[in-house]
PDB file of C-alpha atoms in Angstrom:
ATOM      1  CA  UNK A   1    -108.239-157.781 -20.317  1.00 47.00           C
ATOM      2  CA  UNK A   2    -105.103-158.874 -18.145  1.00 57.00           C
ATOM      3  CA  UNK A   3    -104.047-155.700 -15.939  1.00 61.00           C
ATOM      4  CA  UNK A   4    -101.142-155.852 -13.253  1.00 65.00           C
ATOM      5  CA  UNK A   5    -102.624-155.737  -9.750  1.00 69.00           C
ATOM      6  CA  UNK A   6    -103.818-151.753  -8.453  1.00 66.00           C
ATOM      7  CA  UNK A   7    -103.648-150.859 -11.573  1.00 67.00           C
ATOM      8  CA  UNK A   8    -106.088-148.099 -12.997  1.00 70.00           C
ATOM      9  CA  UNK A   9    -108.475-148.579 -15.802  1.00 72.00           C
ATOM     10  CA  UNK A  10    -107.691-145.095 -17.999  1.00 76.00           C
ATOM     11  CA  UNK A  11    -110.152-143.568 -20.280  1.00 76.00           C
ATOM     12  CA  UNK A  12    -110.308-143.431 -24.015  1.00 81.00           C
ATOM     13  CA  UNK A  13    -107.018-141.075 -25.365  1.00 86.00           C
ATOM     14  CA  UNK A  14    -108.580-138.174 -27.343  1.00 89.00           C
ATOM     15  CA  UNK A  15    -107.077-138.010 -30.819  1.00 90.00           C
ATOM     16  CA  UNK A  16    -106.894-134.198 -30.142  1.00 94.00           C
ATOM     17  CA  UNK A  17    -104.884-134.314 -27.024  1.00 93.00           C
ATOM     18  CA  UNK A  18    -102.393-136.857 -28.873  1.00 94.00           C
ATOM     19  CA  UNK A  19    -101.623-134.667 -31.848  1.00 95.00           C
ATOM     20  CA  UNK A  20    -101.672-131.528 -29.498  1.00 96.00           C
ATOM     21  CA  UNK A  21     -99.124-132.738 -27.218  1.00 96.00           C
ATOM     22  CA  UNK A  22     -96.986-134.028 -30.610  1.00 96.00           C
ATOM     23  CA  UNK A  23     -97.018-130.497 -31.685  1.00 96.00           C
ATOM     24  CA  UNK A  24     -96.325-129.133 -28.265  1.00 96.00           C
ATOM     25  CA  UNK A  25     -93.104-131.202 -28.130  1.00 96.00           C
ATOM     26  CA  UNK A  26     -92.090-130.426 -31.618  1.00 95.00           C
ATOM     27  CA  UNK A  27     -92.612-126.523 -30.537  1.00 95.00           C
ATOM     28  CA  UNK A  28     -90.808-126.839 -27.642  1.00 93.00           C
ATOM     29  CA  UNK A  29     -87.797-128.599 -29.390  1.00 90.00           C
ATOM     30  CA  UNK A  30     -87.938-125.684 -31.772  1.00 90.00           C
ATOM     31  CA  UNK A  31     -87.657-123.042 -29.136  1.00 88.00           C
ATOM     32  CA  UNK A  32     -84.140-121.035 -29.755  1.00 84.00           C
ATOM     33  CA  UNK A  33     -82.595-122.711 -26.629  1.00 79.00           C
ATOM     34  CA  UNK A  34     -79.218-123.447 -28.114  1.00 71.00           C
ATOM     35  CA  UNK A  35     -78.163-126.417 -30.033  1.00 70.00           C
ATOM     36  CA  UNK A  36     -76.175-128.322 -27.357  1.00 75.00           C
ATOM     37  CA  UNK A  37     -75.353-131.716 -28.062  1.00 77.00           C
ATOM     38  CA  UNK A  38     -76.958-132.172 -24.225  1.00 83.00           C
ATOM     39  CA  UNK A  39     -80.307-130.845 -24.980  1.00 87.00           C
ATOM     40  CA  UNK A  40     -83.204-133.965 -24.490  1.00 91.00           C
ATOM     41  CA  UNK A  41     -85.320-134.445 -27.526  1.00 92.00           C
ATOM     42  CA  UNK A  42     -89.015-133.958 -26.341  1.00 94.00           C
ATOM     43  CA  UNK A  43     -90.121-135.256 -29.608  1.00 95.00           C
ATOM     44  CA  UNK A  44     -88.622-138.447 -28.931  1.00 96.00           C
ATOM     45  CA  UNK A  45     -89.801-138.798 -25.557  1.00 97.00           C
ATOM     46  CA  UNK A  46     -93.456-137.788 -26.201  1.00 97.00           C
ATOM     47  CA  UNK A  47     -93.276-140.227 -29.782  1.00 96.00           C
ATOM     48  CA  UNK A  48     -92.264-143.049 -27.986  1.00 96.00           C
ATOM     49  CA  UNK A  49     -94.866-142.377 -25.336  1.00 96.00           C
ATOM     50  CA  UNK A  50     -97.486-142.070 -28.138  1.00 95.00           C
ATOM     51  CA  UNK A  51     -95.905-145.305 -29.743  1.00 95.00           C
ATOM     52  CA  UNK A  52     -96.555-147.218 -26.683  1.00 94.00           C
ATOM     53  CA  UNK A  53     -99.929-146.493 -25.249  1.00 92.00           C
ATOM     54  CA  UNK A  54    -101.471-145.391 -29.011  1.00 92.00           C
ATOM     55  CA  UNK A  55     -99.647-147.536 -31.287  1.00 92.00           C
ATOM     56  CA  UNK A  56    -102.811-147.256 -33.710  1.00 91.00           C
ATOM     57  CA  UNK A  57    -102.621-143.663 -34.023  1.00 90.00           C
ATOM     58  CA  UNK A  58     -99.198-142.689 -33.700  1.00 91.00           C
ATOM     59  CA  UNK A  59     -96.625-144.924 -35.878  1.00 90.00           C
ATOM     60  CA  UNK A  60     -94.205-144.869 -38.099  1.00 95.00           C
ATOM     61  CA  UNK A  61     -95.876-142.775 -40.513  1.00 94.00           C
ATOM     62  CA  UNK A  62     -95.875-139.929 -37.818  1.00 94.00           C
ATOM     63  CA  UNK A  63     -92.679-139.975 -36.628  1.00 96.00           C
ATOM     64  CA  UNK A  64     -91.302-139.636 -40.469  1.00 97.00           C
ATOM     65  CA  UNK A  65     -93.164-136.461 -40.867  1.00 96.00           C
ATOM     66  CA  UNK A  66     -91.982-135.305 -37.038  1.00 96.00           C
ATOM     67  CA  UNK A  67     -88.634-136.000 -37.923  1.00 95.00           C
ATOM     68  CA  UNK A  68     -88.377-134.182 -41.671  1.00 95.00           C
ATOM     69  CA  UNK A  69     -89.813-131.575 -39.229  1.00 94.00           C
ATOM     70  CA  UNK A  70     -86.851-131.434 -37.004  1.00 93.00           C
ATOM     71  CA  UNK A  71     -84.589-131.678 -40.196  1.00 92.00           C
ATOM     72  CA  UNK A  72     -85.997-128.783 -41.744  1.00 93.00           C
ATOM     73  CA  UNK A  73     -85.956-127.176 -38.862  1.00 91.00           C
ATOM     74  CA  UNK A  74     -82.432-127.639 -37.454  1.00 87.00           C
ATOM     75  CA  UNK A  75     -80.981-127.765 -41.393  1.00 85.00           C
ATOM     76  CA  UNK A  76     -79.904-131.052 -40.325  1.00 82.00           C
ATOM     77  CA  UNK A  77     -79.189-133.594 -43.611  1.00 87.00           C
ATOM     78  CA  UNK A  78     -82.925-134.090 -44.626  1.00 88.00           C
ATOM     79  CA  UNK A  79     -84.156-137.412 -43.310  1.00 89.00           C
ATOM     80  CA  UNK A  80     -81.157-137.762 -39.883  1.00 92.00           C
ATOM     81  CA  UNK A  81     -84.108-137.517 -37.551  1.00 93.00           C
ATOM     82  CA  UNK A  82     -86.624-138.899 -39.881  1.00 95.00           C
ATOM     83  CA  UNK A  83     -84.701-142.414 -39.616  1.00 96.00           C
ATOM     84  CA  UNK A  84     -84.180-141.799 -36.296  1.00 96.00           C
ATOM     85  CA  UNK A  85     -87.402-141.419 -35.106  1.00 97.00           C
ATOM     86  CA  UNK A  86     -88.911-144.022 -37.185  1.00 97.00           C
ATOM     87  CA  UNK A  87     -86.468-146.465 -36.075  1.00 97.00           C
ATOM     88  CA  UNK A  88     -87.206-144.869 -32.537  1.00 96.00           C
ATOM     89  CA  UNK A  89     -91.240-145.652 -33.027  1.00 96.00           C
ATOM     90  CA  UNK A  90     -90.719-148.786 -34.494  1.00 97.00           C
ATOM     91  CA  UNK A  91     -88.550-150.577 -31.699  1.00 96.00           C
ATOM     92  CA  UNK A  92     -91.207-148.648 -29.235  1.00 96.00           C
ATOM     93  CA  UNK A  93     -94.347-149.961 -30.829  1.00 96.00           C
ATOM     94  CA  UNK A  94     -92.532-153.575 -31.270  1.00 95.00           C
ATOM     95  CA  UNK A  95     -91.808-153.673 -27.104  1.00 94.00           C
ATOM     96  CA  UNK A  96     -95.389-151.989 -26.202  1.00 92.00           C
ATOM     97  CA  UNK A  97     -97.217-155.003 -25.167  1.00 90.00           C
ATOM     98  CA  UNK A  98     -94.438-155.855 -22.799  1.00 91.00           C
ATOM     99  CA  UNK A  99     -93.137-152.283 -21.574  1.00 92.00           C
ATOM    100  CA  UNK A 100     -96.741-151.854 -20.087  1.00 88.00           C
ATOM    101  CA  UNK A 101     -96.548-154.329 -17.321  1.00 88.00           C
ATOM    102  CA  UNK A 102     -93.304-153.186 -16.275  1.00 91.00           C
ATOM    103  CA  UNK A 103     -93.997-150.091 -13.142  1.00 90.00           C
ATOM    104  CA  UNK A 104     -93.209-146.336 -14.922  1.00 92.00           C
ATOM    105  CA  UNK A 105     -89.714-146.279 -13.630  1.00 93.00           C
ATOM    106  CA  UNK A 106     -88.935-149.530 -14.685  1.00 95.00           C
ATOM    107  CA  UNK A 107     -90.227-148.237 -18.174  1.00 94.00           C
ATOM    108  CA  UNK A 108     -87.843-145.556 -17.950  1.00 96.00           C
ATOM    109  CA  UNK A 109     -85.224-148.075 -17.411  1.00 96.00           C
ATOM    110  CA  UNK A 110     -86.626-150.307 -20.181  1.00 95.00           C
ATOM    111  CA  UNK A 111     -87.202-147.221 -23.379  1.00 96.00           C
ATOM    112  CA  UNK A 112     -83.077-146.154 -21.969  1.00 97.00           C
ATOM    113  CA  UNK A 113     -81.999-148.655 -24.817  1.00 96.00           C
ATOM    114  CA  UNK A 114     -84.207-146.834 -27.570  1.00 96.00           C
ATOM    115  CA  UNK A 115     -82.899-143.570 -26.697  1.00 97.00           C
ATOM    116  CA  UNK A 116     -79.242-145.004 -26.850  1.00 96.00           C
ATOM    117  CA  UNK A 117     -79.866-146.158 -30.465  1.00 96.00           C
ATOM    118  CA  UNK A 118     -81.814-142.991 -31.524  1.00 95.00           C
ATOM    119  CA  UNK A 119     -78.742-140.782 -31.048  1.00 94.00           C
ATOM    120  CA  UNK A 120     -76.531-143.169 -32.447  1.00 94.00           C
ATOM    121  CA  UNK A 121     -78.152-143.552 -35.106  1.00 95.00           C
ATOM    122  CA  UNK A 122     -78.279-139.621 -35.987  1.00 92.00           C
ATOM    123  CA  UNK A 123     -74.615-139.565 -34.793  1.00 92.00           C
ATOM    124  CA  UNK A 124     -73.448-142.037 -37.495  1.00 93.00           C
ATOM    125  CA  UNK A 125     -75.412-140.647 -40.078  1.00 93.00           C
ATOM    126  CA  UNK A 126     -74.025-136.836 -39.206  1.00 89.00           C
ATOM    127  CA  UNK A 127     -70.655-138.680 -38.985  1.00 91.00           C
ATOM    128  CA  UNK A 128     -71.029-140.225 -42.264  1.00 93.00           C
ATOM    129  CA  UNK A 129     -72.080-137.424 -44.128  1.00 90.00           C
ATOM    130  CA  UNK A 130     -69.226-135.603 -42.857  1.00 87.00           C
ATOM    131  CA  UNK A 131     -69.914-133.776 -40.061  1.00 84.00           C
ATOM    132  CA  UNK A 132     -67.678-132.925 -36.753  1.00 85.00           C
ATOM    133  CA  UNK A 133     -68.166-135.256 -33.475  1.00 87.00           C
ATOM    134  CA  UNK A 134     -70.546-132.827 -31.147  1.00 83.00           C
ATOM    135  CA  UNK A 135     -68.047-134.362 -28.025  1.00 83.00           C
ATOM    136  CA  UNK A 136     -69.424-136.679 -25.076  1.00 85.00           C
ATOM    137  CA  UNK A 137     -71.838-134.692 -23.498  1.00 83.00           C
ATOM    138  CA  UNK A 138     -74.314-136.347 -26.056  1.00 85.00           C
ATOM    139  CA  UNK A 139     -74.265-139.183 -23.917  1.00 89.00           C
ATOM    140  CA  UNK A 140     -76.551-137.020 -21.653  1.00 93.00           C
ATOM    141  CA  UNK A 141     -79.311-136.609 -23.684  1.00 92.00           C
ATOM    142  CA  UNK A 142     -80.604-140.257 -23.959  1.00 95.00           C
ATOM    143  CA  UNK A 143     -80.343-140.081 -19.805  1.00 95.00           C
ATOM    144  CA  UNK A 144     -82.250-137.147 -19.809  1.00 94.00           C
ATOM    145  CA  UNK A 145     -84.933-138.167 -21.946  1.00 95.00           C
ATOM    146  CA  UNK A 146     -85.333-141.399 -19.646  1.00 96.00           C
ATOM    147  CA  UNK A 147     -85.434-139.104 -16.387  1.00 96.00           C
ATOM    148  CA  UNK A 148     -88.050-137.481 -17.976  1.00 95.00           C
ATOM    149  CA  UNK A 149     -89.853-140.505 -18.692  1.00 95.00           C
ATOM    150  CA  UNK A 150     -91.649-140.775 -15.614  1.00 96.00           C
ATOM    151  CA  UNK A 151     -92.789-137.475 -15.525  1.00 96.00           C
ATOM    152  CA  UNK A 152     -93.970-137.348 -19.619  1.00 95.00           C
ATOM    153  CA  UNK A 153     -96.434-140.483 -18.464  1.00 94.00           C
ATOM    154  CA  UNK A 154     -97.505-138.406 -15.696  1.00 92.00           C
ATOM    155  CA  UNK A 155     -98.896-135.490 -17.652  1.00 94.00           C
ATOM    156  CA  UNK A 156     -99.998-137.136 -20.707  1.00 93.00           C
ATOM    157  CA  UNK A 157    -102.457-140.027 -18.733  1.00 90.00           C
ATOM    158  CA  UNK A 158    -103.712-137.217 -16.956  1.00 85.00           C
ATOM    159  CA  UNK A 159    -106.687-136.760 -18.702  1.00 82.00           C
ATOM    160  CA  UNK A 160    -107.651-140.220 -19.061  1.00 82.00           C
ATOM    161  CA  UNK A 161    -106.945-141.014 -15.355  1.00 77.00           C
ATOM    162  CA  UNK A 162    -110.073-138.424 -14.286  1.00 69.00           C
ATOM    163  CA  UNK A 163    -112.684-140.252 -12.549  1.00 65.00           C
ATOM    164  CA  UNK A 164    -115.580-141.290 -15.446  1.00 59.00           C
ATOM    165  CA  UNK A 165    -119.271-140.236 -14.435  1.00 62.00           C
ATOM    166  CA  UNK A 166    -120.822-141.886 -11.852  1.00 63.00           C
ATOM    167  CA  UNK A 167    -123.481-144.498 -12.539  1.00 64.00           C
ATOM    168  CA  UNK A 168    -125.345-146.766 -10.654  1.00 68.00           C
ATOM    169  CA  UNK A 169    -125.152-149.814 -13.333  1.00 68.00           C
ATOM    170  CA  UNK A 170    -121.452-149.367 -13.939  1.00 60.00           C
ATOM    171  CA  UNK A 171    -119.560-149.845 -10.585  1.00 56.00           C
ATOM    172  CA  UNK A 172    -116.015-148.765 -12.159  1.00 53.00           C
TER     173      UNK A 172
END
């Protein structure tokens, strides 16, 4: 296995801890916070995370159900965020090999691109269908959700950065 230089060999990613923090993210997006135009989409961030390190376990199929989630939820035109987010997972899971050599605020740089083209994509689909332009301040959100790019990889390799057992035989 080919690793850049320094860096750390992470533990297995519990299945648990993966669908825990998807559900944390869609519960936090959920949270009556206001529906500004602004707001960063945690479920984005957190799928494209997923999509990257785990793209075995969290794909496509995943971020169709998140997304009819988030349509039901915000009585959005059923299926706006499911195409976004699958679009979203699939671009993520296509660059994954290569976004992991890059440092995690070059990354943030790298998934700015993804975020871009999720929003758009909603946009033209609410536009489409008929719906009023939410104004320029959605141009925030897909810098917001890279800002918090950085600090999304920091909590969810947390638990497999945690020093294995020590053994004699195993010098890791």
């Amino acid at each position: 296995m080919i690793m850049r230089p320094g860096q750390q060999l992470l533990l297995p990613a519990n299945p648990v801890f993966i669908w825990g923090s998807m559900l944390l993210a869609l519960i936090f997006n959920m949270l009556p916070l206001g529906r500004a135009p602004w707001m960063p989409d945690l479920v984005a961030v957190v799928l494209v995370f997923w999509s990257v390190h785990q793209p075995l376990r969290v794909g496509i199929g995943a971020a169709f159900i998140f997304g009819l989630a988030m349509d039901v939820h915000q009585t959005a035109l059923l299926g706006q965020h499911a195409l976004s987010y699958t679009a979203l997972s699939f671009f993520a899971i296509t660059i994954h090999r290569r976004l992991l050599w890059f440092t995690v605020p070059s990354q943030a740089v790298q998934v700015f691109p993804l975020f871009i083209a999720a929003h758009a994509i909603e946009l033209a689909i609410r536009m489409i269908t008929g719906g009023i332009f939410p104004g320029w301040a959605l141009l925030i959100a897909p810098v917001a959700e890279s800002l918090l790019w950085p600090v999304v990889s920091i909590v969810l390799l947390a638990p497999q950065r945690r020093a294995p057992d020590p053994d004699e035989n195993r010098p890791l």
